[in-house]
Structures are given as structure tokens and as C-alpha cells.
Short mmCIF file of C-alpha atoms in Angstrom, two decimals:
data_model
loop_
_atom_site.label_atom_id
_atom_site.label_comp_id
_atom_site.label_asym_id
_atom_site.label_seq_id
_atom_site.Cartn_x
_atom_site.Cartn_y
_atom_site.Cartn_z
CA UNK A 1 -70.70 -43.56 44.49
CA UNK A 2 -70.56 -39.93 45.38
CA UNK A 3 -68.03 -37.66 45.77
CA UNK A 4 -69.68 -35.21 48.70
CA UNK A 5 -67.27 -31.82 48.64
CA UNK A 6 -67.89 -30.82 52.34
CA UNK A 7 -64.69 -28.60 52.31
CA UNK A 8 -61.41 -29.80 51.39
CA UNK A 9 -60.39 -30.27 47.71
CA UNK A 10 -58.02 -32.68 45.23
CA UNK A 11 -54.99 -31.40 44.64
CA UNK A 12 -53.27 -33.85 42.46
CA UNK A 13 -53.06 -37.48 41.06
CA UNK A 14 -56.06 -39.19 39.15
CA UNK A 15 -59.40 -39.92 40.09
CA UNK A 16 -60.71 -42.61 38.42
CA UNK A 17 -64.71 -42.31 38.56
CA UNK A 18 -67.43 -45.76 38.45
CA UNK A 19 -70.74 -43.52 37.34
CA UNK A 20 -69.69 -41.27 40.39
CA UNK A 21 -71.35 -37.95 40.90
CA UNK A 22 -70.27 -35.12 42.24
CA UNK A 23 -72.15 -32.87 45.18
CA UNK A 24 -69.79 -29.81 45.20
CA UNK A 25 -71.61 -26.30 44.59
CA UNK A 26 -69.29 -23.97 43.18
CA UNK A 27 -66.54 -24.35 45.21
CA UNK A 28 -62.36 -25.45 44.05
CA UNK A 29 -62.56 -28.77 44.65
CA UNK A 30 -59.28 -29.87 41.90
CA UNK A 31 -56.44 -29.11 41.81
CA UNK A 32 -54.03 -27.75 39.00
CA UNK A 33 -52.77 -31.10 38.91
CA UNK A 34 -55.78 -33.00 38.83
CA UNK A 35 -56.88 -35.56 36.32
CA UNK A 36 -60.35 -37.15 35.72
CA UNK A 37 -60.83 -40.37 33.83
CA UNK A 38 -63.43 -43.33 34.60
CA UNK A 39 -67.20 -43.00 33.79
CA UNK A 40 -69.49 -39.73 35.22
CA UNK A 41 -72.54 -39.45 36.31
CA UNK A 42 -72.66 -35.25 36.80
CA UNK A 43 -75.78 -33.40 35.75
CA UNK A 44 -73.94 -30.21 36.07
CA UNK A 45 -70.25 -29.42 35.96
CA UNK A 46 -68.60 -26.12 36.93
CA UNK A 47 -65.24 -24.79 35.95
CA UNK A 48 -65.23 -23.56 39.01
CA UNK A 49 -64.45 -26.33 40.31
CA UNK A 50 -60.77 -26.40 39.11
CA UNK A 51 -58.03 -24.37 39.81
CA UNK A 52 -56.93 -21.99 36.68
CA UNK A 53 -53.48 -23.36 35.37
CA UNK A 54 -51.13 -22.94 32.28
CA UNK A 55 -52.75 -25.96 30.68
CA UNK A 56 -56.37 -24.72 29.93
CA UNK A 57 -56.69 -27.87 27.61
CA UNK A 58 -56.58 -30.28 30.81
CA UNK A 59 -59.53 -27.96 32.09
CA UNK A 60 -61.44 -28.77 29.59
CA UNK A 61 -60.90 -32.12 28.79
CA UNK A 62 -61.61 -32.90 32.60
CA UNK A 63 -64.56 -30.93 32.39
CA UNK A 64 -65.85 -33.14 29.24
CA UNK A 65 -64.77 -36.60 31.34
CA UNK A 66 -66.96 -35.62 34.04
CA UNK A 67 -69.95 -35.87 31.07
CA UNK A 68 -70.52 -39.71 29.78
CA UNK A 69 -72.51 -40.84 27.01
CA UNK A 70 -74.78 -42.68 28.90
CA UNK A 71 -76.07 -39.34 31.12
CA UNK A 72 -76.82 -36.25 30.41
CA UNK A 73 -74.38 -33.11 31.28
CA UNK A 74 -74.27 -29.92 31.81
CA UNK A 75 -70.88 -28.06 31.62
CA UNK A 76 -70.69 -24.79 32.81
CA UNK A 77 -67.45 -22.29 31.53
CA UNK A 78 -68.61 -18.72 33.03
CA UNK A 79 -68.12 -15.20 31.28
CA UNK A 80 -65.08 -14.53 33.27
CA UNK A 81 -62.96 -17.48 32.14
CA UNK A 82 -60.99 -17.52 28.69
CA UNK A 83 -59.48 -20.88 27.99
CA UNK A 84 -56.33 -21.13 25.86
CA UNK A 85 -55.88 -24.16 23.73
CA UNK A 86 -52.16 -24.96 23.71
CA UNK A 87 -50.21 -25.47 20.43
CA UNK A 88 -49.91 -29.04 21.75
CA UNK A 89 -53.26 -30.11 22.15
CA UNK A 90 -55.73 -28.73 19.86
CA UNK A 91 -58.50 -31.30 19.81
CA UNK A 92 -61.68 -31.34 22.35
CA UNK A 93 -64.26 -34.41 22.18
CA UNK A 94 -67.57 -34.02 24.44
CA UNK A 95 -69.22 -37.48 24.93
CA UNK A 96 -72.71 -37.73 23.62
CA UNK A 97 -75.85 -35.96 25.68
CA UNK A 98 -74.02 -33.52 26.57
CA UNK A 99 -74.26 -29.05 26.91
CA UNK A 100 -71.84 -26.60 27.32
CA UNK A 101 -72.78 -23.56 28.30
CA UNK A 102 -69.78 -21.15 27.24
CA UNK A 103 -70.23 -17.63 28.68
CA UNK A 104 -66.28 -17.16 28.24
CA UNK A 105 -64.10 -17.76 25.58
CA UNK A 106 -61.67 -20.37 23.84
CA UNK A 107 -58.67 -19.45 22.08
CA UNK A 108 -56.63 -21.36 20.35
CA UNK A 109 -52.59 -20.24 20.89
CA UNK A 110 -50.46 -19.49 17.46
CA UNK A 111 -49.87 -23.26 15.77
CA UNK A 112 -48.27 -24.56 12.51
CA UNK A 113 -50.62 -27.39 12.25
CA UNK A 114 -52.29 -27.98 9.09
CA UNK A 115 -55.50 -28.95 10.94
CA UNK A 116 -57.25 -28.34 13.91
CA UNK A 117 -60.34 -28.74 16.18
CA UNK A 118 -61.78 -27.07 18.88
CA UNK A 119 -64.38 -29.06 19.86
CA UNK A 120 -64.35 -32.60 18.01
CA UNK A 121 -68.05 -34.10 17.26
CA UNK A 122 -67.49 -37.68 15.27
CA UNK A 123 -70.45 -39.90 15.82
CA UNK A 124 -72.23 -38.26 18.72
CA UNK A 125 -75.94 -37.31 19.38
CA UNK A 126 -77.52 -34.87 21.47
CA UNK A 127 -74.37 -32.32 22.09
CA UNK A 128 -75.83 -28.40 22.42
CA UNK A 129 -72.71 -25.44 22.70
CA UNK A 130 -74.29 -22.57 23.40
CA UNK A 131 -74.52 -19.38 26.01
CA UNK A 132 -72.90 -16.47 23.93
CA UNK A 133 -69.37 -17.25 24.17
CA UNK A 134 -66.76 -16.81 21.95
CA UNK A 135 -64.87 -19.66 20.11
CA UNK A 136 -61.24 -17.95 18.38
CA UNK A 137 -58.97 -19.24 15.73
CA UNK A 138 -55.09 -18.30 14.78
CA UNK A 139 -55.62 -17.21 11.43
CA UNK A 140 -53.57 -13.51 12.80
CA UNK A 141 -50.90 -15.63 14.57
CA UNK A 142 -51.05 -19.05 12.51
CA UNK A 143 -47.28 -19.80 12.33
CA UNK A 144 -47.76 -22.37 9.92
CA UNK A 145 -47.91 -21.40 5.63
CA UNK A 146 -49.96 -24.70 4.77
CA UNK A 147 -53.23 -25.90 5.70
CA UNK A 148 -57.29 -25.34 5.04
CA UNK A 149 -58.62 -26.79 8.20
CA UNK A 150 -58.55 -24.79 11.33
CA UNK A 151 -62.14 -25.39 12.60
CA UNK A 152 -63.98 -24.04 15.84
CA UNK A 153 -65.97 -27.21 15.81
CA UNK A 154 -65.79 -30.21 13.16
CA UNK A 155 -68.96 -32.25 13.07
CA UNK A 156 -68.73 -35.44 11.25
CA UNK A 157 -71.65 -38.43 11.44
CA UNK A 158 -73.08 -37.12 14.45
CA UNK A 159 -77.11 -36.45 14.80
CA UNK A 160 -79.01 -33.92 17.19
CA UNK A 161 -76.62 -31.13 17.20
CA UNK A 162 -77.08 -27.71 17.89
CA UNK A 163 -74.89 -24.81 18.17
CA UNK A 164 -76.63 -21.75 19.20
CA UNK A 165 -75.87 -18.08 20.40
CA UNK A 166 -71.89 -18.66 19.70
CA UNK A 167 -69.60 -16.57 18.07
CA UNK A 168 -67.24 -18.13 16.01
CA UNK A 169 -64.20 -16.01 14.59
CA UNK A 170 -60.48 -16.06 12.96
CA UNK A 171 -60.92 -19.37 12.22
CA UNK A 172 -58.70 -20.25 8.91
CA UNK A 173 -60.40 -23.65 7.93
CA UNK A 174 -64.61 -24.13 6.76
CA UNK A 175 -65.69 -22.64 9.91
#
């Protein structure tokens, strides 16, 4: 199945993909209110393609459930776009054979949590973050006094990773 953006977007509910691609360009085609679940097939994924909301963690978790461990991906976050991760929701986990591309940034908001992740790597393979981006802590606005792992990205029994051209920073945990 493909979903052929001719014009005309989603503007909320779920879409629930079956190895469905998408032929979109560049264009909006989801809404704020928008969530993707189901199984991918996308070679390359834009953020474009969603509209910018308060909840920059849905963003990016529908941007990592359009990849699929079964294909490879291609996610896209340009120069212009800084993603917040909310206090709420401070764990992101690509599927395997999978690259983001981050030209922007990721921030995660001031948190009292003990632990966190951006990105979340447990028993992957093939996963490549990389485009010059910038990947930032709280340890300036942690609100929490405990704790020893705030990580950018945790990587734990995975194989063929690479992290290249990133700058990681204010991160209070191992890196």
C-alpha cells in the first residue's frame, strides 16, 4: 500500500500502516494531532512532513515509526528545526537499519529524573545519527539533586552503530 500525498494532508486520528510507503515530497502532510503506528516501508522521512506542535516528542517518535526493522530509513530533521524533549517523555527508540540525519537540534526540557535517554539503542543493528546537529542535556536546568545518567544516546547490546559529525553537550550522565 501507498500513501500518494497529491495535496491534502492528515490532520488527526491514527494511521495504522501494513509496510505502507509514503510518496509525499516535502510537503505537511500530518497534522499536529497525528499519530503513526503499524509497520513502514519509507526510504526517506521528512520532518517536514508534520506540523510543528508543543509535543516535539510525538514528532519524533512518529518520525522513528515510519522506519521498521525490516527496511532501511532515512529520517530527515533539517537545520532549522530544534526539537524539545518534554519532561514527560524522555526516551527515543529508532528501529534497526535505520539514519537520522540531524541538521537541527534536540533538547531535552529541565527534568528531575534520575535517568534519561535521548535516543534509546538496546539490541539494534545498523542505526547511523549523524549530519552535524546538536544533541543537549539539562545539566544547567536539571531540577532534580540525584542521579548519574542523563545520556544523549544509551547504547546497550546493539552492533553496527555509528554516530558521526554530532555534537553532544550538557549532558549530566556518561555521555
Amino acid at each position: 500500500c501507498t500513501l500518494d500525498f497529491q495535496g491534502g494532508s492528515f490532520n488527526n486520528g491514527t494511521i495504522v500502516g501494513s509496510n505502507t510507503k509514503i510518496n509525499a515530497g516535502l510537503t505537511k502532510i500530518f497534522g499536529a494531532d497525528v499519530t503513526l503506528n503499524g509497520t513502514w516501508n519509507c526510504s526517506d522521512i521528512y520532518d517536514s512532513w508534520f506540523t510543528q506542535s508543543e509535543d516535539s516528542f510525538a514528532l519524533l517518535q512518529n518520525l522513528c515509526n515510519l522506519t521498521s526493522d525490516n527496511y532501511y530509513g532515512t529520517i530527515y530533521i533539517n537545520r532549522n528545526h530544534n526539537i524539545i524533549i518534554p519532561e514527560n517523555a524522555l526516551s527515543i527508540k529508532p528501529n534497526s537499519r535505520t539514519t537520522i540525519i540531524l541538521e537541527g537540534s534536540i533538547t531535552v526540557a529541565p527534568n528531575n529524573f534520575t535517568n534519561y535517554y535521548i535516543f534509546r539503542l538496546i539490541d539494534k543493528n545498523s542505526i547511523t545519527i549523524k549530519g552535524g546537529g546538536f544533541l543537549i542535556g539539562d545539566v544547567e536546568t536539571h531540577t532534580g539533586t540525584t542521579g548519574e545518567w542523563g545520556h544523549g544516546i544509551f547504547i546497550q547490546g546493539c552492533y553496527n552503530i555509528n554516530i558521526n559529525n554530532l555534537q553532544l553537550m550538557n549532558f549530566w550522565g556518561d555521555g
